[in-house]
Coordinates of C-alpha atoms and ligand atoms in Angstrom, one line a residue:
M1 CA 11.3 -18.0 -10.7
N2 CA 12.6 -18.4 -7.2
E3 CA 16.0 -16.9 -6.4
V4 CA 16.5 -17.3 -2.7
T5 CA 18.5 -14.7 -0.8
K6 CA 19.6 -14.6 2.8
E7 CA 16.7 -12.4 3.7
T8 CA 14.0 -14.4 2.0
Y9 CA 15.3 -18.0 2.5
K10 CA 13.2 -20.1 4.7
P11 CA 13.8 -23.8 5.1
T12 CA 10.9 -25.8 3.8
S13 CA 9.5 -27.2 6.9
P14 CA 7.1 -30.1 7.4
N15 CA 4.3 -27.7 8.0
S16 CA 5.2 -24.9 5.6
K17 CA 2.5 -23.4 3.5
L18 CA 3.0 -23.4 -0.3
D19 CA 4.7 -20.4 -1.6
F20 CA 4.2 -20.9 -5.3
A21 CA 1.5 -22.3 -7.5
S22 CA 2.6 -25.2 -9.7
V23 CA 2.6 -24.9 -13.4
W24 CA 2.7 -28.6 -13.9
E25 CA -0.6 -30.2 -13.0
Y26 CA -1.1 -33.9 -13.1
A27 CA -4.0 -36.0 -11.9
P28 CA -2.8 -38.2 -8.9
A29 CA -1.7 -41.7 -9.9
P30 CA -1.2 -43.5 -6.6
E31 CA 0.3 -47.0 -6.5
S32 CA -2.0 -49.2 -4.5
A33 CA -0.5 -50.3 -1.2
S34 CA -3.3 -52.6 -0.3
H35 CA -1.4 -55.8 -1.3
A36 CA 1.6 -54.9 0.8
E37 CA 1.3 -56.7 4.1
V38 CA 2.9 -55.0 7.2
K39 CA 2.7 -56.5 10.7
N40 CA 2.4 -54.2 13.7
K41 CA 5.7 -55.4 15.1
Y42 CA 8.8 -57.2 13.7
E43 CA 11.0 -59.4 15.8
L44 CA 14.7 -60.2 15.2
F45 CA 15.5 -62.9 12.7
I46 CA 18.0 -65.3 14.3
G47 CA 18.7 -68.9 13.5
G48 CA 15.8 -69.1 11.0
K49 CA 13.2 -67.9 13.6
F50 CA 11.7 -64.6 14.6
V51 CA 12.7 -64.0 18.2
K52 CA 11.9 -61.3 20.7
P53 CA 14.8 -59.0 21.7
S54 CA 16.3 -59.7 25.1
S55 CA 15.7 -56.1 26.2
G56 CA 12.0 -56.3 25.3
N57 CA 12.5 -52.9 23.6
Y58 CA 11.1 -51.9 20.2
F59 CA 11.4 -48.7 18.2
E60 CA 8.9 -47.1 15.7
S61 CA 9.4 -46.7 12.0
T62 CA 7.7 -43.9 10.3
N63 CA 6.7 -43.0 6.7
P64 CA 8.8 -39.8 6.1
A65 CA 6.2 -38.6 3.5
N66 CA 3.5 -38.2 6.1
G67 CA 4.9 -38.9 9.5
E68 CA 2.6 -41.9 10.1
V69 CA 4.0 -44.8 12.1
I70 CA 4.3 -47.9 9.9
T71 CA 5.4 -50.5 12.3
E72 CA 7.8 -51.3 15.2
F73 CA 11.2 -53.1 15.1
A74 CA 13.0 -54.9 17.9
E75 CA 16.1 -53.3 19.3
A76 CA 18.9 -55.8 19.3
S77 CA 21.4 -55.5 22.2
K78 CA 24.8 -57.2 22.8
S79 CA 23.2 -60.5 23.8
D80 CA 21.0 -60.6 20.7
V81 CA 24.0 -59.9 18.5
N82 CA 25.8 -62.7 20.3
K83 CA 22.9 -65.1 19.6
A84 CA 22.9 -64.1 16.0
V85 CA 26.6 -64.6 15.6
K86 CA 26.4 -68.0 17.3
A87 CA 23.6 -69.1 14.9
A88 CA 25.7 -67.9 12.0
R89 CA 28.7 -69.8 13.3
K90 CA 26.7 -73.0 13.8
A91 CA 25.3 -72.8 10.3
F92 CA 28.7 -72.0 8.8
E93 CA 30.4 -75.0 10.5
G94 CA 27.4 -77.3 10.0
E95 CA 24.7 -77.6 7.4
W96 CA 25.8 -74.7 5.1
S97 CA 29.3 -76.0 4.5
S98 CA 28.0 -79.5 3.9
I99 CA 25.8 -78.3 1.0
S100 CA 27.4 -78.5 -2.4
A101 CA 28.2 -75.2 -4.2
K102 CA 25.7 -76.0 -6.9
E103 CA 23.0 -76.4 -4.2
R104 CA 24.0 -73.1 -2.7
G105 CA 23.6 -71.5 -6.1
K106 CA 20.1 -72.9 -6.4
Y107 CA 19.1 -71.2 -3.1
L108 CA 20.2 -67.9 -4.5
Y109 CA 18.4 -68.5 -7.8
R110 CA 15.3 -69.3 -5.7
I111 CA 15.6 -66.1 -3.7
A112 CA 16.1 -64.0 -6.9
R113 CA 12.9 -65.5 -8.5
M114 CA 10.9 -65.0 -5.3
I115 CA 12.0 -61.3 -5.2
Q116 CA 10.8 -60.9 -8.8
E117 CA 7.5 -62.5 -7.9
R118 CA 7.0 -60.1 -5.0
A119 CA 8.6 -57.1 -6.7
R120 CA 5.5 -54.9 -6.4
E121 CA 5.1 -55.5 -2.7
F122 CA 8.8 -54.9 -2.1
A123 CA 8.7 -51.7 -4.2
V124 CA 5.7 -50.3 -2.3
L125 CA 7.2 -51.1 1.1
E126 CA 10.6 -49.5 0.1
S127 CA 8.8 -46.3 -0.9
M128 CA 6.6 -46.2 2.2
D129 CA 9.4 -46.8 4.7
G130 CA 12.2 -44.8 3.0
G131 CA 10.5 -42.0 1.0
K132 CA 11.8 -42.8 -2.5
P133 CA 9.5 -42.4 -5.5
I134 CA 7.7 -45.6 -6.4
R135 CA 9.0 -45.3 -10.0
E136 CA 12.5 -45.7 -8.7
S137 CA 11.9 -48.5 -6.2
R138 CA 9.9 -50.3 -8.9
D139 CA 12.2 -49.7 -11.9
V140 CA 15.6 -49.4 -10.3
D141 CA 16.0 -50.8 -6.8
I142 CA 14.0 -54.0 -6.9
P143 CA 15.0 -55.2 -10.4
L144 CA 18.6 -54.6 -9.4
V145 CA 18.1 -56.6 -6.2
A146 CA 16.9 -59.6 -8.2
A147 CA 19.7 -59.1 -10.7
H148 CA 22.4 -59.2 -7.9
F149 CA 21.0 -62.5 -6.6
F150 CA 20.9 -64.0 -10.1
Y151 CA 24.4 -62.8 -10.9
Y152 CA 26.0 -64.2 -7.7
A153 CA 23.9 -67.4 -7.9
G154 CA 25.8 -68.1 -11.2
W155 CA 29.2 -67.8 -9.5
A156 CA 28.4 -70.1 -6.5
D157 CA 29.8 -73.3 -8.2
K158 CA 32.4 -71.5 -10.4
L159 CA 34.6 -69.9 -7.8
E160 CA 37.7 -71.7 -8.9
Y161 CA 37.1 -70.5 -12.5
A162 CA 36.6 -66.9 -11.1
F163 CA 40.0 -67.2 -9.5
P164 CA 42.0 -69.7 -11.5
G165 CA 45.0 -71.3 -9.9
Q166 CA 43.9 -70.3 -6.4
K167 CA 41.9 -72.2 -3.9
P168 CA 39.2 -69.8 -2.8
E169 CA 37.5 -70.6 0.5
A170 CA 34.7 -68.9 2.4
V171 CA 35.8 -66.3 5.0
G172 CA 33.3 -67.5 7.6
V173 CA 30.7 -65.3 9.5
C174 CA 30.2 -61.9 8.0
G175 CA 28.9 -58.9 9.8
Q176 CA 27.1 -56.5 7.4
I177 CA 25.9 -53.0 8.2
I178 CA 23.9 -51.0 5.6
P179 CA 22.5 -47.5 5.2
W180 CA 19.0 -46.1 4.5
N181 CA 19.3 -44.8 0.9
F182 CA 19.0 -48.1 -1.0
P183 CA 17.8 -50.5 1.8
L184 CA 17.0 -53.7 0.0
L185 CA 19.6 -53.1 -2.8
M186 CA 22.4 -52.6 -0.2
L187 CA 21.2 -55.8 1.5
A188 CA 21.5 -57.6 -1.9
W189 CA 25.0 -56.2 -2.5
K190 CA 26.0 -57.7 0.8
I191 CA 24.1 -61.0 1.2
A192 CA 24.2 -62.3 -2.4
P193 CA 28.0 -62.5 -2.8
A194 CA 28.5 -63.6 0.8
L195 CA 26.2 -66.6 0.4
A196 CA 27.5 -67.4 -3.1
C197 CA 31.0 -67.9 -1.5
G198 CA 29.6 -70.1 1.3
N199 CA 29.6 -67.6 4.1
T200 CA 26.9 -66.9 6.7
V201 CA 25.8 -63.4 7.7
V202 CA 24.5 -61.2 10.5
L203 CA 23.1 -58.1 8.9
K204 CA 21.9 -54.8 10.4
P205 CA 19.7 -52.6 8.3
A206 CA 19.5 -48.8 9.0
E207 CA 17.2 -47.8 11.8
T208 CA 14.8 -45.8 9.6
T209 CA 14.5 -48.4 6.8
S210 CA 14.5 -51.9 8.3
L211 CA 11.1 -53.0 6.8
T212 CA 12.2 -54.6 3.6
A213 CA 15.1 -56.4 5.3
L214 CA 12.5 -58.2 7.6
K215 CA 10.3 -58.9 4.6
F216 CA 13.4 -60.4 3.1
A217 CA 13.8 -62.5 6.2
E218 CA 10.3 -63.9 5.7
L219 CA 11.3 -64.7 2.1
V220 CA 14.5 -66.5 3.3
Q221 CA 12.3 -68.7 5.6
E222 CA 10.0 -69.5 2.7
A223 CA 12.9 -70.3 0.4
G224 CA 13.9 -73.0 3.0
L225 CA 17.4 -71.6 3.4
P226 CA 19.1 -73.5 6.3
D227 CA 18.6 -71.9 9.7
G228 CA 21.3 -69.4 10.7
V229 CA 22.7 -68.7 7.2
V230 CA 21.0 -65.3 7.2
N231 CA 20.4 -63.5 10.5
I232 CA 18.9 -60.0 10.6
V233 CA 19.2 -57.8 13.7
T234 CA 17.5 -54.4 13.9
G235 CA 18.6 -51.5 16.0
A236 CA 20.5 -48.3 16.1
G237 CA 24.2 -47.5 15.7
E238 CA 25.0 -49.3 19.0
T239 CA 23.8 -52.6 17.5
G240 CA 26.1 -52.0 14.5
A241 CA 29.0 -51.4 16.9
E242 CA 28.3 -54.7 18.7
I243 CA 28.6 -56.4 15.3
V244 CA 31.8 -54.6 14.5
N245 CA 33.4 -55.5 17.9
H246 CA 32.2 -59.1 18.1
K247 CA 35.1 -61.4 18.5
D248 CA 33.7 -64.3 16.5
I249 CA 33.0 -62.4 13.2
D250 CA 35.5 -62.9 10.4
K251 CA 34.6 -60.0 8.1
I252 CA 32.9 -56.7 8.3
A253 CA 31.2 -55.2 5.3
F254 CA 30.0 -51.6 5.9
T255 CA 28.2 -49.1 3.8
G256 CA 27.4 -45.7 5.2
S257 CA 29.0 -42.4 6.1
T258 CA 32.7 -41.6 6.1
G259 CA 32.5 -40.6 9.8
V260 CA 31.2 -44.0 10.9
G261 CA 33.5 -45.8 8.5
K262 CA 36.5 -44.2 10.1
L263 CA 35.2 -45.2 13.6
I264 CA 34.8 -48.8 12.3
Q265 CA 38.2 -48.9 10.7
R266 CA 39.7 -47.7 14.0
S267 CA 37.9 -50.5 15.9
L268 CA 39.1 -53.1 13.4
A269 CA 42.8 -52.0 13.6
G270 CA 44.9 -54.7 15.1
T271 CA 42.2 -57.5 14.6
D272 CA 42.4 -60.1 11.8
K273 CA 39.0 -59.3 10.5
K274 CA 38.7 -58.7 6.8
F275 CA 36.7 -55.6 5.9
T276 CA 35.2 -53.5 3.1
L277 CA 34.0 -50.0 3.6
E278 CA 31.8 -48.2 1.1
L279 CA 31.5 -44.6 2.2
G280 CA 30.5 -41.1 1.2
G281 CA 31.0 -39.2 -2.0
K282 CA 30.9 -35.8 -3.7
G283 CA 30.7 -36.8 -7.4
A284 CA 31.6 -34.2 -10.1
M285 CA 30.0 -34.1 -13.5
I286 CA 32.0 -32.4 -16.2
V287 CA 30.2 -30.9 -19.1
F288 CA 32.2 -29.8 -22.1
E289 CA 31.1 -27.3 -24.7
D290 CA 30.8 -30.0 -27.4
A291 CA 28.4 -32.1 -25.3
P292 CA 24.8 -32.8 -26.4
I293 CA 23.5 -30.2 -24.0
D294 CA 19.9 -31.4 -23.7
Q295 CA 21.0 -34.9 -22.9
A296 CA 23.5 -33.6 -20.5
V297 CA 20.9 -31.6 -18.6
E298 CA 18.6 -34.7 -18.4
G299 CA 21.6 -36.7 -17.1
I300 CA 22.4 -34.1 -14.5
I301 CA 18.8 -34.0 -13.3
N302 CA 18.9 -37.8 -12.9
A303 CA 22.3 -37.7 -11.2
I304 CA 21.3 -35.4 -8.4
F305 CA 17.5 -35.3 -8.0
F306 CA 17.1 -39.0 -8.4
N307 CA 16.3 -40.5 -5.0
Q308 CA 16.3 -36.9 -3.5
G309 CA 20.1 -36.9 -3.8
H310 CA 20.3 -39.7 -1.3
V311 CA 22.8 -41.5 -3.5
C312 CA 26.4 -42.0 -2.3
C313 CA 27.6 -41.6 -5.9
A314 CA 25.2 -38.7 -6.7
G315 CA 26.5 -36.1 -9.1
S316 CA 26.3 -33.3 -6.5
R317 CA 28.9 -31.0 -8.2
L318 CA 28.5 -29.7 -11.8
L319 CA 31.5 -28.4 -13.6
V320 CA 30.5 -26.7 -16.9
Q321 CA 32.9 -25.3 -19.6
E322 CA 32.5 -21.5 -19.7
G323 CA 31.1 -21.2 -23.2
V324 CA 28.0 -23.2 -22.3
A325 CA 27.6 -22.3 -18.7
D326 CA 24.7 -19.9 -19.1
T327 CA 22.9 -22.1 -21.5
V328 CA 23.3 -25.2 -19.2
M329 CA 22.2 -23.2 -16.2
Q330 CA 19.0 -21.9 -17.9
K331 CA 18.1 -25.3 -19.2
L332 CA 18.6 -26.8 -15.8
K333 CA 16.4 -24.3 -14.2
D334 CA 13.7 -24.8 -16.8
R335 CA 13.9 -28.6 -16.3
M336 CA 13.9 -28.3 -12.5
E337 CA 10.6 -26.4 -12.8
S338 CA 8.9 -29.4 -14.3
L339 CA 10.0 -31.8 -11.5
I340 CA 7.2 -33.1 -9.3
V341 CA 8.1 -33.3 -5.7
G342 CA 5.7 -35.1 -3.5
D343 CA 4.0 -38.4 -2.5
P344 CA 6.5 -41.2 -3.0
L345 CA 3.7 -43.6 -3.9
D346 CA 2.4 -41.4 -6.7
K347 CA 3.7 -42.7 -10.1
N348 CA 4.2 -39.1 -11.3
T349 CA 6.5 -38.2 -8.5
D350 CA 10.1 -37.4 -9.5
V351 CA 11.5 -36.4 -6.1
G352 CA 10.1 -38.1 -3.0
A353 CA 10.5 -37.5 0.7
I354 CA 13.7 -36.9 2.6
N355 CA 14.4 -40.0 4.6
S356 CA 14.2 -38.7 8.1
Q357 CA 14.0 -35.6 10.2
G358 CA 17.7 -35.8 10.9
Q359 CA 18.6 -35.8 7.2
F360 CA 16.0 -33.0 6.5
E361 CA 17.7 -30.9 9.2
T362 CA 21.2 -31.7 7.7
I363 CA 20.2 -30.5 4.3
N364 CA 18.6 -27.3 5.6
K365 CA 21.8 -26.7 7.7
Y366 CA 23.8 -26.9 4.4
L367 CA 21.4 -24.5 2.6
K368 CA 22.1 -21.9 5.4
I369 CA 25.8 -22.6 5.1
A370 CA 25.5 -21.9 1.4
L371 CA 23.9 -18.5 2.1
D372 CA 26.6 -17.7 4.7
E373 CA 29.3 -18.6 2.2
G374 CA 27.8 -16.2 -0.3
A375 CA 26.3 -18.7 -2.8
D376 CA 23.3 -17.8 -5.0
V377 CA 20.6 -20.3 -4.0
Y378 CA 18.0 -21.2 -6.6
Q379 CA 15.1 -23.5 -5.8
S380 CA 12.4 -24.8 -8.1
T381 CA 9.0 -23.2 -7.3
C382 CA 7.1 -26.5 -7.2
N383 CA 4.4 -27.3 -4.7
I384 CA 5.4 -29.5 -1.8
P385 CA 3.2 -31.4 0.6
E386 CA 2.4 -29.7 3.9
N387 CA 3.4 -32.7 6.0
G388 CA 6.4 -34.9 5.8
Y389 CA 10.0 -34.0 4.9
F390 CA 10.5 -32.5 1.5
V391 CA 13.1 -30.2 0.0
R392 CA 12.8 -28.5 -3.4
P393 CA 15.4 -29.2 -6.0
T394 CA 18.1 -26.7 -5.4
L395 CA 21.0 -25.1 -7.3
L396 CA 24.0 -23.4 -5.7
S397 CA 25.9 -21.1 -8.0
N398 CA 28.6 -18.5 -7.2
V399 CA 30.5 -21.1 -5.1
S400 CA 34.2 -21.7 -4.8
Q401 CA 36.3 -24.8 -4.4
S402 CA 37.0 -24.2 -0.8
N403 CA 33.3 -23.7 0.2
R404 CA 31.9 -26.3 2.6
V405 CA 29.0 -26.9 0.2
V406 CA 31.5 -27.9 -2.5
Q407 CA 33.7 -30.0 -0.2
E408 CA 31.2 -31.8 2.1
E409 CA 28.5 -34.4 1.3
I410 CA 25.1 -32.9 1.7
F411 CA 23.1 -36.0 0.7
G412 CA 20.1 -34.1 -0.6
P413 CA 18.7 -32.7 -3.8
V414 CA 21.3 -29.9 -3.9
L415 CA 23.7 -29.3 -6.8
T416 CA 26.6 -26.9 -6.8
I417 CA 27.8 -25.3 -10.1
Q418 CA 31.3 -24.1 -11.1
T419 CA 32.8 -23.4 -14.4
F420 CA 36.1 -24.4 -16.0
R421 CA 38.1 -23.5 -19.2
T422 CA 40.4 -26.6 -19.9
A423 CA 40.1 -30.3 -19.3
D424 CA 43.0 -30.1 -16.9
E425 CA 41.3 -27.5 -14.8
A426 CA 38.1 -29.6 -14.8
I427 CA 40.0 -32.7 -13.6
Q428 CA 41.9 -30.7 -10.9
K429 CA 38.6 -29.3 -9.6
A430 CA 36.8 -32.6 -9.7
N431 CA 39.6 -34.3 -7.7
N432 CA 39.8 -31.5 -5.2
T433 CA 37.6 -33.0 -2.4
P434 CA 38.4 -35.7 0.2
F435 CA 36.1 -38.1 -1.7
G436 CA 36.5 -40.2 -4.8
L437 CA 33.5 -42.4 -5.4
A438 CA 32.1 -41.4 -8.8
G439 CA 32.2 -38.9 -11.6
G440 CA 30.8 -38.2 -15.0
V441 CA 31.8 -36.6 -18.2
W442 CA 29.7 -35.2 -21.1
T443 CA 31.3 -34.6 -24.4
D444 CA 31.1 -35.6 -28.1
K445 CA 34.7 -36.7 -28.2
G446 CA 35.9 -40.1 -27.1
S447 CA 39.4 -38.7 -26.6
K448 CA 38.1 -36.3 -23.9
I449 CA 36.2 -39.1 -22.2
F450 CA 39.5 -41.1 -21.9
K451 CA 41.5 -38.1 -20.8
V452 CA 39.0 -37.1 -18.1
G453 CA 38.2 -40.7 -17.2
S454 CA 41.8 -41.6 -16.5
G455 CA 42.4 -38.3 -14.7
L456 CA 39.6 -38.6 -12.2
R457 CA 40.5 -40.2 -9.0
S458 CA 37.2 -42.0 -8.5
G459 CA 36.0 -45.5 -8.5
V460 CA 33.4 -45.0 -11.2
V461 CA 33.3 -42.7 -14.1
W462 CA 30.3 -42.5 -16.4
A463 CA 30.4 -41.0 -19.8
N464 CA 27.4 -39.2 -21.3
T465 CA 25.2 -40.9 -18.6
Y466 CA 25.1 -41.2 -14.9
N467 CA 23.9 -43.5 -12.1
K468 CA 23.9 -46.6 -14.1
F469 CA 24.4 -49.8 -12.2
D470 CA 25.0 -53.4 -13.1
P471 CA 25.9 -56.4 -10.8
T472 CA 28.8 -57.4 -13.1
S473 CA 30.6 -54.1 -12.5
P474 CA 32.7 -53.4 -9.5
F475 CA 31.8 -50.3 -7.4
G476 CA 33.8 -48.6 -4.7
G477 CA 35.8 -45.5 -3.8
Y478 CA 39.2 -43.8 -3.7
K479 CA 40.4 -41.7 -0.7
E480 CA 37.7 -41.2 1.9
S481 CA 35.1 -42.9 -0.2
G482 CA 36.1 -46.3 1.1
V483 CA 38.2 -49.4 1.0
G484 CA 37.6 -52.4 -1.2
R485 CA 35.0 -53.0 -4.0
E486 CA 31.6 -54.5 -4.2
G487 CA 29.9 -55.9 -7.3
G488 CA 31.4 -58.1 -10.1
L489 CA 34.3 -60.4 -9.5
H490 CA 35.9 -57.9 -7.1
G491 CA 32.9 -58.1 -4.9
L492 CA 33.1 -61.9 -5.0
G493 CA 36.8 -61.9 -4.0
A494 CA 36.0 -59.7 -1.0
Y495 CA 34.1 -62.7 0.5
L496 CA 36.8 -65.3 0.0
K497 CA 40.2 -66.1 1.4
F498 CA 42.9 -67.6 -0.7
Ligands
LIG501 P1 25.6 -43.9 8.7 O1 25.0 -43.0 9.7 O2 27.1 -44.1 8.7 O3 24.9 -45.3 9.0 C1 25.1 -46.5 8.2 C2 24.8 -47.7 9.1 O4 25.7 -47.8 10.1 C3 23.4 -47.7 9.7 O5 22.9 -49.0 9.7 C4 23.7 -47.2 11.1 O6 22.7 -47.5 12.0 C5 25.0 -47.9 11.4 N1 25.9 -47.3 12.4 C6 25.8 -46.0 12.9 N2 26.7 -45.8 13.8 C7 27.5 -47.0 13.9 C8 28.6 -47.4 14.6 N3 29.2 -46.6 15.5 N4 29.1 -48.6 14.4 C9 28.5 -49.5 13.5 N5 27.4 -49.1 12.8 C10 26.9 -47.9 13.0 O7 25.2 -43.6 7.2 P2 23.7 -43.3 6.7 O8 23.4 -41.9 7.1 O9 22.8 -44.4 7.1 O10 23.9 -43.4 5.1 C11 24.3 -42.4 4.3 C12 25.8 -42.5 4.0 O11 26.1 -43.7 3.4 C13 26.3 -41.4 3.0 O12 27.5 -40.9 3.5 C14 26.5 -42.2 1.7 O13 27.4 -41.6 0.9 C15 26.9 -43.5 2.2 N6 26.7 -44.6 1.2 C16 27.7 -45.1 0.5 C17 27.6 -46.1 -0.4 C18 28.7 -46.7 -1.2 O14 28.6 -47.7 -1.8 N7 29.9 -46.1 -1.1 C19 26.3 -46.5 -0.7 C20 25.2 -46.0 0.0 C21 25.4 -45.0 0.9 P3 21.5 -46.5 12.2 O15 20.8 -46.4 10.9 O16 20.7 -47.1 13.2 O17 22.1 -45.2 12.6
LIG502 MG1 11.0 -45.3 7.8

């Protein structure tokens, strides 16, 4: 067992030696990456062509599990963003708007099918570039990407049925900026509804995970989508800001941190651009005494250690009813011991690599804050690789509501635990952060599910499960977790004007 104290706590560093022998030994089961083709360098995708950046600058993309450079991406500056917006405007006013809605839908169906055909390649590249376990990119991310294109393809020629009595029209050119935690899935959440409604897009993927967006650009070319309907510009935050501030963009769709979301909202104030912001979270999971405890523990493990806790709606706070707190804590520790942290391309891996050095440092900063705040820090004793960015699954107990680790988004495999006595106390604690993206409740009683579900001020509430997604269901936040909804009919309406 590994109780960490202020004296013994050392952040797991890329070069740390292993402290503990693993009890869980599995033979390696690596997914082959030989079929996944990666070029040495990727250009910008503008007007249906791959074009060099006007600055001539490129930046490297690394594999966070081993530090190896995978490829280089072009850095888009103001003039490149300008070209991309011009291409999108030309397509919006020209060929794309002359195509019937039914034909638009066919393009989306074609893209969905092509993603399914190349699912393995996309999954491998997503895991290499971003660090998430192949089991997740293969079984969650890529199937959901295809599902979103299929779902919105179906709506393309039925918009007036989706919004009866209204005359929905495309908004125009949409600027879309996405984060690194679900790279291709966030692209699908943005591009599929935008195109279904007849818009054109300029999308910027995150700096550390642009690979699958450029592979998607190749697929768009193969699908024969008219030039300029989808434009992909890579670069850092400045490239994103150029999109946000561009005069000829009609709508901004942003997913990322609350800090950047606030900056964007400020820049958009006073303009007539439409916008949706999908921001951070600090999801609470409420476990009642009558819950099926083993299932709840499995759900909690999935809610916070899934994708290294790099999930906006992650269940990063656990609220347990007092009578079962010790049992839940012990069962969680036992289950954490069996989690395998390591090579994202190994099919046995449960917890992959932290996405970047910056995020690795942020998580370790919060672990130090936890110790300073007097929390008991417990980490699983598993082996972790010597190179790359890895953090052991971590529990923080003896924390209080006002602690920073309870209030702020850590975005890593770190779970805080608090207890409660009554449902009202649980609801009050769950709601007591600046966020309101997601929450969960575990109980045997439907009545408690409805009481807690209606009391939580969060966009999603799961009952006896967590982190389940479906393209037909809207997703979005209360409070500082965002403005607007994506997914389902709500997500369609966000790309239309009436
Ligand atoms: P981030 O730092 O806010 O970055 C998000 C995107 O914005 C990236 O493409 C980033 O580019 C770009 N960007 C940075 N500064 C910008 C600026 N001033 N103007 C315009 N764009 C700018 O967030 P992240 O660290 O990538 O992602 C993690 C965050 O996303 C977490 O807070 C998480 O909760 C949130 N998230 C929310 C949802 C949701 O649906 N609510 C879903 C997923 C993630 P660079 O990558 O080059 O910096
Ligand atoms: Mg990378």
